[in-house]
Amino acid sequence: MNILFVGDIFGSAGRRIVHEHLGHVRATHNVDLTVVNVENAAGGFGVTPSIAEEVFDWGADVLTTGNHVWDKKELADYLKSVPQDSHERARRVLRPANYAPGLPGYGVYEGTTHSGVAYAVMNLQGRVFMGSTEDPFRAADKLLAGVKAKVVLLDFHAEATSEKVAMGWYLDGRATAVLGTHTHVPTADERVLPNGTAFQTDVGMSGPYDSIIGVEKDLVLHKFLTGMPGKFEAAKGNPKMCAALITCDPVSGRATAIQRIMLGE
Ligand SMILES: [Fe+2]
């Protein structure tokens, strides 16, 4: 069984490059499950329901987010529009599970692939150098206790490499894949851990690489040089799609391989 996980789509350049590549990559690698992080797909800040629908149209099964999930107000209503047991598209857009109780949306989705394999996708947010949330490690334990599927993928949206590596080891043998997002910089440490969990510290941004992590270079440089606030705008140049392709045993859920993908224009 092959799973494709696409790193954070950033702005229109990110949407364009993922649209260009998602179809042929899914076909070439016989992908059974496609998960895409869309937290900054709308101009670099959050995601709208219509953009989420667009990414589903391209073939995504589940979408994940992160700390920018509430940037577009209309997304909260979209997440609230479906009950927990729904399989509609709005239910397949996740936000980190370790937020305050009672917020719109869910941090885990369980579904079935076209070939009949049960899977779960979980979304958690780290606590190091980020806004405060509940402990993601205990939250992972709780989510896993309720998951029936053997094939389980976690998008761990976190800043610190140490926290993400720690989560990989913590879930080794309990998840098919632990994939980091949020830093927008892909790491070259993809591997299958000893008990069968595919891991990569950060899958990297799917967006414009002639930028400072997605934003127009001059705007960010100005802020670093002066400390003055300014409006950030999504860059456009040199878009690349970053993804991880995971192969696993559909019965045990154990990963056997992970491959990094980075495709430009
Ligand atoms: Fe983020």
PDB file of N, CA and C and ligand atoms in Angstrom, residues 39 67-68 157 182, ligand 1:
ATOM      1  N   GLU A  39      -2.520  24.163   5.493  1.00  0.00           N
ATOM      2  CA  GLU A  39      -2.773  25.223   6.470  1.00  0.00           C
ATOM      3  C   GLU A  39      -2.485  26.631   5.948  1.00  0.00           C
ATOM      4  N   ASN A  67      -1.112  25.570  13.007  1.00  0.00           N
ATOM      5  CA  ASN A  67      -1.371  26.769  13.807  1.00  0.00           C
ATOM      6  C   ASN A  67      -2.121  27.877  13.063  1.00  0.00           C
ATOM      7  N   HIS A  68      -2.147  27.839  11.730  1.00  0.00           N
ATOM      8  CA  HIS A  68      -2.884  28.862  10.973  1.00  0.00           C
ATOM      9  C   HIS A  68      -4.313  28.449  10.647  1.00  0.00           C
ATOM     10  N   HIS A 157       2.652  18.869  13.391  1.00  0.00           N
ATOM     11  CA  HIS A 157       2.915  20.231  12.955  1.00  0.00           C
ATOM     12  C   HIS A 157       3.683  20.941  14.065  1.00  0.00           C
ATOM     13  N   HIS A 182       5.325  22.335   9.073  1.00  0.00           N
ATOM     14  CA  HIS A 182       5.360  23.667   9.690  1.00  0.00           C
ATOM     15  C   HIS A 182       6.615  24.482   9.407  1.00  0.00           C
TER      16      HIS A 182
HETATM   17 FE    FE B   1       2.399  26.168  10.658  1.00  0.00          FE
END
